[in-house]
């Protein structure tokens, strides 16, 4: 208690010494005595869930950077259910948070709740995934990757690898969560590139919901139905890793008998790439936290922010994965 009082006195002195701009806040979140009120920003963050290694790294990035930026974060995990995300957003509106950020599990069905936030004068930032609302005034900005581009990169690698192949190339696809922006866009970007050459045949395509367990289950079924699979394109590493178990279980060699392309480049995926079980990974960075906090501060300060902030990303071959692994952050 004493310690706490002393800390508050110290902050008060500091605030006065600095001219009392109203910015100073004690470590524990107690407001400075001068400057008129608490200037701590409160952010409500409605996360998709904990479905993948990517998501775990993304959550960590958001939580750590909120702390570093002095933003009070209210965090909820929707367990991949849209209704849970809508509930969380409504509760943030009720709590009168300063700003709401969320990663929409699917693209459609957000207009009503976004209108409620707008009516309550609470700005919204989309992170990671997009919504299909035609009214762009419902959110301030969208921070995240270009998923169509990721799908194209996956397709381009395939086109190069099979440049001299004259026969059919049989591809199976493990899609992400049905209706999600990354599943829709990674599918269409890939299809656009491989569609230029009729030898590329997608013989099966199904959702594995971005999880390892589902990836394995669906790949098991693919292997039973199709004895002639040449390539697996998985919309994320986790589904690819689940599929590797299925392929090994079926007595085939992943990376050799069946070539594998995935998206994300989380550590486990990179390890499998370095081990020769995956052939190519398109990177999708989950480290969106620092940029998100920056954008939130700008929006609340009334500064204009770009409508779209695209994350910078690369791709990895097996050799590149070996080099990158020791310093990989996630
Ligand atoms: O690729 C996948 C996760 O929305 C970019 O969601 C994200 C995707 C990511 O579950 O692993």
PDB file of C-alpha atoms in Angstrom, residues 174 208 210-220 223 232 234 236-250 254 260 262 268-269 272 278:
ATOM      1  CA  UNK A 174      -6.600 -28.054 -47.968  1.00  0.00           C
ATOM      2  CA  UNK A 208      -9.374 -28.313 -42.948  1.00  0.00           C
ATOM      3  CA  UNK A 210      -6.762 -24.169 -40.409  1.00  0.00           C
ATOM      4  CA  UNK A 211      -6.107 -26.881 -37.768  1.00  0.00           C
ATOM      5  CA  UNK A 212      -3.668 -29.796 -37.649  1.00  0.00           C
ATOM      6  CA  UNK A 213      -6.322 -32.320 -36.631  1.00  0.00           C
ATOM      7  CA  UNK A 214      -8.648 -31.394 -39.498  1.00  0.00           C
ATOM      8  CA  UNK A 215      -5.724 -31.251 -41.925  1.00  0.00           C
ATOM      9  CA  UNK A 216      -4.844 -34.840 -41.064  1.00  0.00           C
ATOM     10  CA  UNK A 217      -8.442 -36.038 -41.224  1.00  0.00           C
ATOM     11  CA  UNK A 218      -9.141 -34.496 -44.638  1.00  0.00           C
ATOM     12  CA  UNK A 219      -5.786 -35.637 -46.072  1.00  0.00           C
ATOM     13  CA  UNK A 220      -6.553 -39.190 -44.898  1.00  0.00           C
ATOM     14  CA  UNK A 223      -5.368 -40.322 -49.902  1.00  0.00           C
ATOM     15  CA  UNK A 232      -0.639 -30.815 -51.717  1.00  0.00           C
ATOM     16  CA  UNK A 234      -2.377 -26.327 -47.757  1.00  0.00           C
ATOM     17  CA  UNK A 236      -1.506 -22.935 -43.633  1.00  0.00           C
ATOM     18  CA  UNK A 237       1.398 -24.796 -42.034  1.00  0.00           C
ATOM     19  CA  UNK A 238      -0.713 -26.495 -39.370  1.00  0.00           C
ATOM     20  CA  UNK A 239      -2.968 -28.251 -41.884  1.00  0.00           C
ATOM     21  CA  UNK A 240       0.148 -29.195 -43.864  1.00  0.00           C
ATOM     22  CA  UNK A 241       1.718 -30.674 -40.724  1.00  0.00           C
ATOM     23  CA  UNK A 242      -1.427 -32.697 -40.014  1.00  0.00           C
ATOM     24  CA  UNK A 243      -1.416 -33.874 -43.634  1.00  0.00           C
ATOM     25  CA  UNK A 244       2.221 -35.004 -43.326  1.00  0.00           C
ATOM     26  CA  UNK A 245       1.120 -37.425 -40.584  1.00  0.00           C
ATOM     27  CA  UNK A 246      -1.587 -38.773 -42.890  1.00  0.00           C
ATOM     28  CA  UNK A 247       0.859 -39.151 -45.796  1.00  0.00           C
ATOM     29  CA  UNK A 248       3.410 -40.980 -43.637  1.00  0.00           C
ATOM     30  CA  UNK A 249       0.618 -43.136 -42.237  1.00  0.00           C
ATOM     31  CA  UNK A 250      -0.275 -44.125 -45.788  1.00  0.00           C
ATOM     32  CA  UNK A 254       6.061 -36.245 -47.754  1.00  0.00           C
ATOM     33  CA  UNK A 260       3.848 -29.882 -50.295  1.00  0.00           C
ATOM     34  CA  UNK A 262       1.982 -24.272 -47.344  1.00  0.00           C
ATOM     35  CA  UNK A 268       7.102 -25.959 -36.878  1.00  0.00           C
ATOM     36  CA  UNK A 269       6.420 -25.416 -40.557  1.00  0.00           C
ATOM     37  CA  UNK A 272       9.435 -29.490 -41.601  1.00  0.00           C
ATOM     38  CA  UNK A 278       7.543 -29.539 -46.970  1.00  0.00           C
TER      39      UNK A 278
END
